[in-house]
mmCIF file with all atom_site columns, C-alpha atoms in Angstrom:
data_model
loop_
_atom_site.group_PDB
_atom_site.id
_atom_site.type_symbol
_atom_site.label_atom_id
_atom_site.label_alt_id
_atom_site.label_comp_id
_atom_site.label_asym_id
_atom_site.label_entity_id
_atom_site.label_seq_id
_atom_site.pdbx_PDB_ins_code
_atom_site.Cartn_x
_atom_site.Cartn_y
_atom_site.Cartn_z
_atom_site.occupancy
_atom_site.B_iso_or_equiv
_atom_site.pdbx_formal_charge
_atom_site.auth_seq_id
_atom_site.auth_comp_id
_atom_site.auth_asym_id
_atom_site.auth_atom_id
_atom_site.pdbx_PDB_model_num
ATOM 1   C CA . UNK A 1 1   ? -27.234 9.452   11.703  1.00 52.00 ? 15  UNK A CA 1
ATOM 2   C CA . UNK A 1 2   ? -24.912 9.195   14.414  1.00 61.00 ? 16  UNK A CA 1
ATOM 3   C CA . UNK A 1 3   ? -23.857 5.251   13.636  1.00 64.00 ? 17  UNK A CA 1
ATOM 4   C CA . UNK A 1 4   ? -23.095 6.778   10.448  1.00 62.00 ? 18  UNK A CA 1
ATOM 5   C CA . UNK A 1 5   ? -20.727 9.630   12.036  1.00 64.00 ? 19  UNK A CA 1
ATOM 6   C CA . UNK A 1 6   ? -18.902 6.960   13.695  1.00 70.00 ? 20  UNK A CA 1
ATOM 7   C CA . UNK A 1 7   ? -18.330 4.472   10.807  1.00 72.00 ? 21  UNK A CA 1
ATOM 8   C CA . UNK A 1 8   ? -16.953 7.841   9.113   1.00 72.00 ? 22  UNK A CA 1
ATOM 9   C CA . UNK A 1 9   ? -14.639 8.481   11.496  1.00 77.00 ? 23  UNK A CA 1
ATOM 10  C CA . UNK A 1 10  ? -13.806 4.753   12.718  1.00 82.00 ? 24  UNK A CA 1
ATOM 11  C CA . UNK A 1 11  ? -13.172 5.175   8.623   1.00 81.00 ? 25  UNK A CA 1
ATOM 12  C CA . UNK A 1 12  ? -10.237 7.893   8.873   1.00 80.00 ? 26  UNK A CA 1
ATOM 13  C CA . UNK A 1 13  ? -8.685  6.773   11.765  1.00 85.00 ? 27  UNK A CA 1
ATOM 14  C CA . UNK A 1 14  ? -8.452  3.338   10.058  1.00 87.00 ? 28  UNK A CA 1
ATOM 15  C CA . UNK A 1 15  ? -7.004  4.525   6.779   1.00 85.00 ? 29  UNK A CA 1
ATOM 16  C CA . UNK A 1 16  ? -4.429  6.907   8.601   1.00 86.00 ? 30  UNK A CA 1
ATOM 17  C CA . UNK A 1 17  ? -3.377  4.123   11.143  1.00 89.00 ? 31  UNK A CA 1
ATOM 18  C CA . UNK A 1 18  ? -3.227  1.688   8.564   1.00 91.00 ? 32  UNK A CA 1
ATOM 19  C CA . UNK A 1 19  ? -1.023  3.916   6.221   1.00 89.00 ? 33  UNK A CA 1
ATOM 20  C CA . UNK A 1 20  ? 2.042   4.407   8.977   1.00 89.00 ? 34  UNK A CA 1
ATOM 21  C CA . UNK A 1 21  ? 1.966   1.043   9.887   1.00 92.00 ? 35  UNK A CA 1
ATOM 22  C CA . UNK A 1 22  ? 1.880   -0.158  6.841   1.00 93.00 ? 36  UNK A CA 1
ATOM 23  C CA . UNK A 1 23  ? 4.714   2.361   5.362   1.00 92.00 ? 37  UNK A CA 1
ATOM 24  C CA . UNK A 1 24  ? 6.698   2.044   8.325   1.00 91.00 ? 38  UNK A CA 1
ATOM 25  C CA . UNK A 1 25  ? 6.799   -1.621  7.274   1.00 92.00 ? 39  UNK A CA 1
ATOM 26  C CA . UNK A 1 26  ? 7.376   -1.291  3.753   1.00 92.00 ? 40  UNK A CA 1
ATOM 27  C CA . UNK A 1 27  ? 10.471  1.477   4.693   1.00 92.00 ? 41  UNK A CA 1
ATOM 28  C CA . UNK A 1 28  ? 11.805  -1.258  6.692   1.00 92.00 ? 42  UNK A CA 1
ATOM 29  C CA . UNK A 1 29  ? 12.179  -3.798  3.946   1.00 91.00 ? 43  UNK A CA 1
ATOM 30  C CA . UNK A 1 30  ? 13.670  -0.970  1.394   1.00 92.00 ? 44  UNK A CA 1
ATOM 31  C CA . UNK A 1 31  ? 16.140  0.398   3.903   1.00 92.00 ? 45  UNK A CA 1
ATOM 32  C CA . UNK A 1 32  ? 16.903  -2.756  4.975   1.00 89.00 ? 46  UNK A CA 1
ATOM 33  C CA . UNK A 1 33  ? 18.966  -3.153  0.737   1.00 78.00 ? 47  UNK A CA 1
ATOM 34  C CA . UNK A 1 34  ? 19.337  -6.748  0.756   1.00 85.00 ? 48  UNK A CA 1
ATOM 35  C CA . UNK A 1 35  ? 20.558  -6.947  3.863   1.00 89.00 ? 49  UNK A CA 1
ATOM 36  C CA . UNK A 1 36  ? 17.110  -8.342  4.951   1.00 90.00 ? 50  UNK A CA 1
ATOM 37  C CA . UNK A 1 37  ? 16.741  -11.040 1.441   1.00 92.00 ? 51  UNK A CA 1
ATOM 38  C CA . UNK A 1 38  ? 20.596  -12.141 1.912   1.00 90.00 ? 52  UNK A CA 1
ATOM 39  C CA . UNK A 1 39  ? 19.483  -13.002 5.767   1.00 91.00 ? 53  UNK A CA 1
ATOM 40  C CA . UNK A 1 40  ? 16.685  -14.733 4.720   1.00 91.00 ? 54  UNK A CA 1
ATOM 41  C CA . UNK A 1 41  ? 17.807  -16.550 1.960   1.00 92.00 ? 55  UNK A CA 1
ATOM 42  C CA . UNK A 1 42  ? 21.050  -16.943 2.068   1.00 91.00 ? 56  UNK A CA 1
ATOM 43  C CA . UNK A 1 43  ? 22.994  -17.077 -1.482  1.00 89.00 ? 57  UNK A CA 1
ATOM 44  C CA . UNK A 1 44  ? 20.422  -15.405 -2.712  1.00 89.00 ? 58  UNK A CA 1
ATOM 45  C CA . UNK A 1 45  ? 20.939  -12.521 -5.872  1.00 89.00 ? 59  UNK A CA 1
ATOM 46  C CA . UNK A 1 46  ? 20.685  -8.984  -5.820  1.00 87.00 ? 60  UNK A CA 1
ATOM 47  C CA . UNK A 1 47  ? 17.243  -9.637  -8.820  1.00 91.00 ? 61  UNK A CA 1
ATOM 48  C CA . UNK A 1 48  ? 15.399  -11.126 -5.501  1.00 92.00 ? 62  UNK A CA 1
ATOM 49  C CA . UNK A 1 49  ? 15.676  -8.000  -3.176  1.00 91.00 ? 63  UNK A CA 1
ATOM 50  C CA . UNK A 1 50  ? 14.642  -5.862  -6.218  1.00 91.00 ? 64  UNK A CA 1
ATOM 51  C CA . UNK A 1 51  ? 11.689  -8.187  -6.720  1.00 94.00 ? 65  UNK A CA 1
ATOM 52  C CA . UNK A 1 52  ? 11.311  -7.556  -2.835  1.00 94.00 ? 66  UNK A CA 1
ATOM 53  C CA . UNK A 1 53  ? 11.679  -3.782  -2.579  1.00 93.00 ? 67  UNK A CA 1
ATOM 54  C CA . UNK A 1 54  ? 8.470   -3.627  -5.465  1.00 93.00 ? 68  UNK A CA 1
ATOM 55  C CA . UNK A 1 55  ? 6.446   -6.385  -3.596  1.00 94.00 ? 69  UNK A CA 1
ATOM 56  C CA . UNK A 1 56  ? 6.720   -4.896  -0.341  1.00 94.00 ? 70  UNK A CA 1
ATOM 57  C CA . UNK A 1 57  ? 5.560   -1.030  -2.129  1.00 94.00 ? 71  UNK A CA 1
ATOM 58  C CA . UNK A 1 58  ? 2.682   -3.234  -2.697  1.00 94.00 ? 72  UNK A CA 1
ATOM 59  C CA . UNK A 1 59  ? 1.871   -3.740  1.236   1.00 95.00 ? 73  UNK A CA 1
ATOM 60  C CA . UNK A 1 60  ? 0.977   -0.216  1.055   1.00 95.00 ? 74  UNK A CA 1
ATOM 61  C CA . UNK A 1 61  ? -1.948  0.037   -1.434  1.00 95.00 ? 75  UNK A CA 1
ATOM 62  C CA . UNK A 1 62  ? -3.009  -3.321  -0.520  1.00 95.00 ? 76  UNK A CA 1
ATOM 63  C CA . UNK A 1 63  ? -3.675  -2.517  3.156   1.00 95.00 ? 77  UNK A CA 1
ATOM 64  C CA . UNK A 1 64  ? -5.698  0.240   2.226   1.00 93.00 ? 78  UNK A CA 1
ATOM 65  C CA . UNK A 1 65  ? -7.807  -1.967  0.111   1.00 95.00 ? 79  UNK A CA 1
ATOM 66  C CA . UNK A 1 66  ? -8.267  -4.315  3.492   1.00 93.00 ? 80  UNK A CA 1
ATOM 67  C CA . UNK A 1 67  ? -9.968  -1.147  5.356   1.00 92.00 ? 81  UNK A CA 1
ATOM 68  C CA . UNK A 1 68  ? -12.102 0.444   2.151   1.00 92.00 ? 82  UNK A CA 1
ATOM 69  C CA . UNK A 1 69  ? -12.762 -2.848  0.787   1.00 94.00 ? 83  UNK A CA 1
ATOM 70  C CA . UNK A 1 70  ? -14.144 -3.237  4.252   1.00 91.00 ? 84  UNK A CA 1
ATOM 71  C CA . UNK A 1 71  ? -16.147 0.316   5.115   1.00 89.00 ? 85  UNK A CA 1
ATOM 72  C CA . UNK A 1 72  ? -17.731 -0.120  1.248   1.00 91.00 ? 86  UNK A CA 1
ATOM 73  C CA . UNK A 1 73  ? -18.949 -4.089  2.142   1.00 91.00 ? 87  UNK A CA 1
ATOM 74  C CA . UNK A 1 74  ? -20.811 -2.403  5.596   1.00 87.00 ? 88  UNK A CA 1
ATOM 75  C CA . UNK A 1 75  ? -21.970 0.424   3.409   1.00 88.00 ? 89  UNK A CA 1
ATOM 76  C CA . UNK A 1 76  ? -23.429 -2.411  1.242   1.00 90.00 ? 90  UNK A CA 1
ATOM 77  C CA . UNK A 1 77  ? -21.918 -1.487  -1.933  1.00 93.00 ? 91  UNK A CA 1
ATOM 78  C CA . UNK A 1 78  ? -20.479 -5.448  -2.592  1.00 94.00 ? 92  UNK A CA 1
ATOM 79  C CA . UNK A 1 79  ? -21.994 -4.906  -6.536  1.00 95.00 ? 93  UNK A CA 1
ATOM 80  C CA . UNK A 1 80  ? -19.521 -1.815  -6.996  1.00 95.00 ? 94  UNK A CA 1
ATOM 81  C CA . UNK A 1 81  ? -16.918 -3.616  -5.288  1.00 96.00 ? 95  UNK A CA 1
ATOM 82  C CA . UNK A 1 82  ? -17.189 -6.933  -7.047  1.00 96.00 ? 96  UNK A CA 1
ATOM 83  C CA . UNK A 1 83  ? -17.022 -4.359  -10.457 1.00 97.00 ? 97  UNK A CA 1
ATOM 84  C CA . UNK A 1 84  ? -14.102 -2.819  -9.151  1.00 97.00 ? 98  UNK A CA 1
ATOM 85  C CA . UNK A 1 85  ? -12.161 -6.349  -7.778  1.00 97.00 ? 99  UNK A CA 1
ATOM 86  C CA . UNK A 1 86  ? -13.034 -7.673  -11.789 1.00 97.00 ? 100 UNK A CA 1
ATOM 87  C CA . UNK A 1 87  ? -11.267 -5.100  -12.798 1.00 96.00 ? 101 UNK A CA 1
ATOM 88  C CA . UNK A 1 88  ? -8.372  -5.329  -11.249 1.00 96.00 ? 102 UNK A CA 1
ATOM 89  C CA . UNK A 1 89  ? -8.553  -9.076  -11.973 1.00 97.00 ? 103 UNK A CA 1
ATOM 90  C CA . UNK A 1 90  ? -8.312  -8.633  -15.573 1.00 97.00 ? 104 UNK A CA 1
ATOM 91  C CA . UNK A 1 91  ? -6.064  -5.359  -15.907 1.00 95.00 ? 105 UNK A CA 1
ATOM 92  C CA . UNK A 1 92  ? -3.377  -7.888  -13.830 1.00 97.00 ? 106 UNK A CA 1
ATOM 93  C CA . UNK A 1 93  ? -3.901  -10.789 -15.577 1.00 97.00 ? 107 UNK A CA 1
ATOM 94  C CA . UNK A 1 94  ? -3.112  -8.141  -18.860 1.00 97.00 ? 108 UNK A CA 1
ATOM 95  C CA . UNK A 1 95  ? 0.117   -7.037  -17.307 1.00 96.00 ? 109 UNK A CA 1
ATOM 96  C CA . UNK A 1 96  ? 1.150   -10.434 -16.342 1.00 97.00 ? 110 UNK A CA 1
ATOM 97  C CA . UNK A 1 97  ? 0.856   -11.413 -19.615 1.00 97.00 ? 111 UNK A CA 1
ATOM 98  C CA . UNK A 1 98  ? 2.420   -8.666  -20.864 1.00 97.00 ? 112 UNK A CA 1
ATOM 99  C CA . UNK A 1 99  ? 5.268   -8.011  -18.586 1.00 97.00 ? 113 UNK A CA 1
ATOM 100 C CA . UNK A 1 100 ? 6.217   -11.892 -17.202 1.00 97.00 ? 114 UNK A CA 1
ATOM 101 C CA . UNK A 1 101 ? 7.915   -12.841 -20.247 1.00 97.00 ? 115 UNK A CA 1
ATOM 102 C CA . UNK A 1 102 ? 9.883   -9.725  -20.798 1.00 96.00 ? 116 UNK A CA 1
ATOM 103 C CA . UNK A 1 103 ? 11.507  -9.227  -16.714 1.00 96.00 ? 117 UNK A CA 1
ATOM 104 C CA . UNK A 1 104 ? 10.678  -12.364 -15.223 1.00 96.00 ? 118 UNK A CA 1
ATOM 105 C CA . UNK A 1 105 ? 9.430   -11.808 -11.424 1.00 95.00 ? 119 UNK A CA 1
ATOM 106 C CA . UNK A 1 106 ? 9.753   -8.442  -11.323 1.00 96.00 ? 120 UNK A CA 1
ATOM 107 C CA . UNK A 1 107 ? 7.275   -7.856  -13.867 1.00 97.00 ? 121 UNK A CA 1
ATOM 108 C CA . UNK A 1 108 ? 5.384   -9.488  -12.243 1.00 97.00 ? 122 UNK A CA 1
ATOM 109 C CA . UNK A 1 109 ? 5.704   -7.434  -8.870  1.00 96.00 ? 123 UNK A CA 1
ATOM 110 C CA . UNK A 1 110 ? 5.043   -4.409  -11.400 1.00 97.00 ? 124 UNK A CA 1
ATOM 111 C CA . UNK A 1 111 ? 1.877   -5.494  -12.254 1.00 97.00 ? 125 UNK A CA 1
ATOM 112 C CA . UNK A 1 112 ? 0.741   -6.598  -9.003  1.00 96.00 ? 126 UNK A CA 1
ATOM 113 C CA . UNK A 1 113 ? 1.984   -2.998  -7.792  1.00 95.00 ? 127 UNK A CA 1
ATOM 114 C CA . UNK A 1 114 ? -0.157  -1.641  -10.501 1.00 95.00 ? 128 UNK A CA 1
ATOM 115 C CA . UNK A 1 115 ? -2.557  -3.496  -9.600  1.00 96.00 ? 129 UNK A CA 1
ATOM 116 C CA . UNK A 1 116 ? -2.863  -3.092  -6.060  1.00 96.00 ? 130 UNK A CA 1
ATOM 117 C CA . UNK A 1 117 ? -2.306  1.031   -6.541  1.00 95.00 ? 131 UNK A CA 1
ATOM 118 C CA . UNK A 1 118 ? -5.107  1.340   -9.231  1.00 95.00 ? 132 UNK A CA 1
ATOM 119 C CA . UNK A 1 119 ? -7.504  -0.663  -7.252  1.00 97.00 ? 133 UNK A CA 1
ATOM 120 C CA . UNK A 1 120 ? -6.894  1.534   -3.854  1.00 94.00 ? 134 UNK A CA 1
ATOM 121 C CA . UNK A 1 121 ? -6.706  4.230   -5.563  1.00 92.00 ? 135 UNK A CA 1
ATOM 122 C CA . UNK A 1 122 ? -10.629 3.461   -6.613  1.00 95.00 ? 136 UNK A CA 1
ATOM 123 C CA . UNK A 1 123 ? -11.855 2.509   -3.397  1.00 94.00 ? 137 UNK A CA 1
ATOM 124 C CA . UNK A 1 124 ? -10.820 4.980   -1.460  1.00 89.00 ? 138 UNK A CA 1
ATOM 125 C CA . UNK A 1 125 ? -12.180 7.828   -3.995  1.00 88.00 ? 139 UNK A CA 1
ATOM 126 C CA . UNK A 1 126 ? -15.713 5.432   -3.405  1.00 90.00 ? 140 UNK A CA 1
ATOM 127 C CA . UNK A 1 127 ? -14.798 5.182   0.733   1.00 86.00 ? 141 UNK A CA 1
ATOM 128 C CA . UNK A 1 128 ? -14.652 9.346   0.002   1.00 82.00 ? 142 UNK A CA 1
ATOM 129 C CA . UNK A 1 129 ? -17.540 10.337  -1.888  1.00 83.00 ? 143 UNK A CA 1
ATOM 130 C CA . UNK A 1 130 ? -19.572 7.876   0.851   1.00 81.00 ? 144 UNK A CA 1
ATOM 131 C CA . UNK A 1 131 ? -18.254 9.840   3.527   1.00 74.00 ? 145 UNK A CA 1
ATOM 132 C CA . UNK A 1 132 ? -16.897 13.537  2.847   1.00 65.00 ? 146 UNK A CA 1
ATOM 133 C CA . UNK A 1 133 ? -16.684 14.856  6.365   1.00 58.00 ? 147 UNK A CA 1
ATOM 134 C CA . UNK A 1 134 ? -14.286 12.823  7.894   1.00 57.00 ? 148 UNK A CA 1
ATOM 135 C CA . UNK A 1 135 ? -12.166 11.712  4.612   1.00 59.00 ? 149 UNK A CA 1
ATOM 136 C CA . UNK A 1 136 ? -11.167 15.355  3.320   1.00 68.00 ? 150 UNK A CA 1
ATOM 137 C CA . UNK A 1 137 ? -9.067  16.340  0.742   1.00 71.00 ? 151 UNK A CA 1
ATOM 138 C CA . UNK A 1 138 ? -6.319  16.520  3.623   1.00 73.00 ? 152 UNK A CA 1
ATOM 139 C CA . UNK A 1 139 ? -6.413  13.324  5.078   1.00 74.00 ? 153 UNK A CA 1
ATOM 140 C CA . UNK A 1 140 ? -6.551  11.759  1.076   1.00 73.00 ? 154 UNK A CA 1
ATOM 141 C CA . UNK A 1 141 ? -3.585  14.017  0.229   1.00 78.00 ? 155 UNK A CA 1
ATOM 142 C CA . UNK A 1 142 ? -1.512  12.466  4.021   1.00 79.00 ? 156 UNK A CA 1
ATOM 143 C CA . UNK A 1 143 ? -2.444  9.152   2.186   1.00 80.00 ? 157 UNK A CA 1
ATOM 144 C CA . UNK A 1 144 ? -0.290  9.768   -0.977  1.00 83.00 ? 158 UNK A CA 1
ATOM 145 C CA . UNK A 1 145 ? 2.347   12.030  0.741   1.00 87.00 ? 159 UNK A CA 1
ATOM 146 C CA . UNK A 1 146 ? 3.408   10.008  3.696   1.00 86.00 ? 160 UNK A CA 1
ATOM 147 C CA . UNK A 1 147 ? 3.905   6.452   1.976   1.00 89.00 ? 161 UNK A CA 1
ATOM 148 C CA . UNK A 1 148 ? 5.954   9.051   -0.839  1.00 89.00 ? 162 UNK A CA 1
ATOM 149 C CA . UNK A 1 149 ? 8.073   11.087  1.462   1.00 90.00 ? 163 UNK A CA 1
ATOM 150 C CA . UNK A 1 150 ? 8.993   7.378   3.385   1.00 89.00 ? 164 UNK A CA 1
ATOM 151 C CA . UNK A 1 151 ? 9.833   5.471   0.455   1.00 90.00 ? 165 UNK A CA 1
ATOM 152 C CA . UNK A 1 152 ? 11.931  8.270   -0.765  1.00 90.00 ? 166 UNK A CA 1
ATOM 153 C CA . UNK A 1 153 ? 13.451  8.194   2.191   1.00 90.00 ? 167 UNK A CA 1
ATOM 154 C CA . UNK A 1 154 ? 13.847  4.775   3.005   1.00 90.00 ? 168 UNK A CA 1
ATOM 155 C CA . UNK A 1 155 ? 15.838  4.988   -0.990  1.00 89.00 ? 169 UNK A CA 1
ATOM 156 C CA . UNK A 1 156 ? 17.673  7.209   0.671   1.00 91.00 ? 170 UNK A CA 1
ATOM 157 C CA . UNK A 1 157 ? 18.936  5.012   3.929   1.00 91.00 ? 171 UNK A CA 1
ATOM 158 C CA . UNK A 1 158 ? 19.036  2.155   1.893   1.00 89.00 ? 172 UNK A CA 1
ATOM 159 C CA . UNK A 1 159 ? 22.172  3.625   0.693   1.00 88.00 ? 173 UNK A CA 1
ATOM 160 C CA . UNK A 1 160 ? 23.923  4.616   3.885   1.00 89.00 ? 174 UNK A CA 1
ATOM 161 C CA . UNK A 1 161 ? 27.368  3.157   5.072   1.00 89.00 ? 175 UNK A CA 1
ATOM 162 C CA . UNK A 1 162 ? 25.404  1.167   8.018   1.00 90.00 ? 176 UNK A CA 1
ATOM 163 C CA . UNK A 1 163 ? 24.368  -2.222  9.206   1.00 91.00 ? 177 UNK A CA 1
ATOM 164 C CA . UNK A 1 164 ? 21.587  -3.496  7.192   1.00 89.00 ? 178 UNK A CA 1
ATOM 165 C CA . UNK A 1 165 ? 19.316  -3.660  10.329  1.00 89.00 ? 179 UNK A CA 1
ATOM 166 C CA . UNK A 1 166 ? 20.308  -0.524  11.304  1.00 91.00 ? 180 UNK A CA 1
ATOM 167 C CA . UNK A 1 167 ? 18.725  0.940   8.230   1.00 90.00 ? 181 UNK A CA 1
ATOM 168 C CA . UNK A 1 168 ? 16.026  -1.068  8.587   1.00 89.00 ? 182 UNK A CA 1
ATOM 169 C CA . UNK A 1 169 ? 15.076  0.619   12.019  1.00 91.00 ? 183 UNK A CA 1
ATOM 170 C CA . UNK A 1 170 ? 15.917  4.670   10.933  1.00 92.00 ? 184 UNK A CA 1
ATOM 171 C CA . UNK A 1 171 ? 13.678  3.833   7.930   1.00 90.00 ? 185 UNK A CA 1
ATOM 172 C CA . UNK A 1 172 ? 10.747  2.413   9.637   1.00 90.00 ? 186 UNK A CA 1
ATOM 173 C CA . UNK A 1 173 ? 11.355  4.284   12.890  1.00 91.00 ? 187 UNK A CA 1
ATOM 174 C CA . UNK A 1 174 ? 11.604  7.688   10.440  1.00 90.00 ? 188 UNK A CA 1
ATOM 175 C CA . UNK A 1 175 ? 8.372   6.114   8.697   1.00 89.00 ? 189 UNK A CA 1
ATOM 176 C CA . UNK A 1 176 ? 6.178   5.662   11.994  1.00 87.00 ? 190 UNK A CA 1
ATOM 177 C CA . UNK A 1 177 ? 7.631   9.664   13.085  1.00 87.00 ? 191 UNK A CA 1
ATOM 178 C CA . UNK A 1 178 ? 6.540   11.013  9.612   1.00 85.00 ? 192 UNK A CA 1
ATOM 179 C CA . UNK A 1 179 ? 2.701   9.203   9.772   1.00 82.00 ? 193 UNK A CA 1
ATOM 180 C CA . UNK A 1 180 ? 2.776   10.614  13.501  1.00 81.00 ? 194 UNK A CA 1
ATOM 181 C CA . UNK A 1 181 ? 3.323   14.330  12.582  1.00 76.00 ? 195 UNK A CA 1
#
């Protein structure tokens, strides 16, 4: 019982930590606007930034998948994990077949974000069912609200008349502050 209690506390701490870090990273990328992509790839088209923004948002559910799947693996839920990953694979394949011809790289980024988000939600729900005591509704809601508010804030900061690195720092700091609160 003590080991299960420790695992559930570790799950909660890990989820909240990874949400804070991945959201701050995504906020940094979004708030920097086109500046970061232009810095890394001189001569890049604005289209590259649009694709990057979607992909960096996908880092949040990807990070949640990393933590939740590790926990579920430790709970010997390998069969269920494989089913969820198979569902994610086939849904991503279908979404890419549909979206890439219509939207190119932007379509692939949309497919990735949708797939990562769906798989993350399923895995977090599975983990929550196992550990109801520590992954309470309040914690689960925080895992949705912190990224949503941070991304909305980063989109606002992106349009401020500041140097791109300043916007990025403000976006990341605001996101970390929200996560700590």
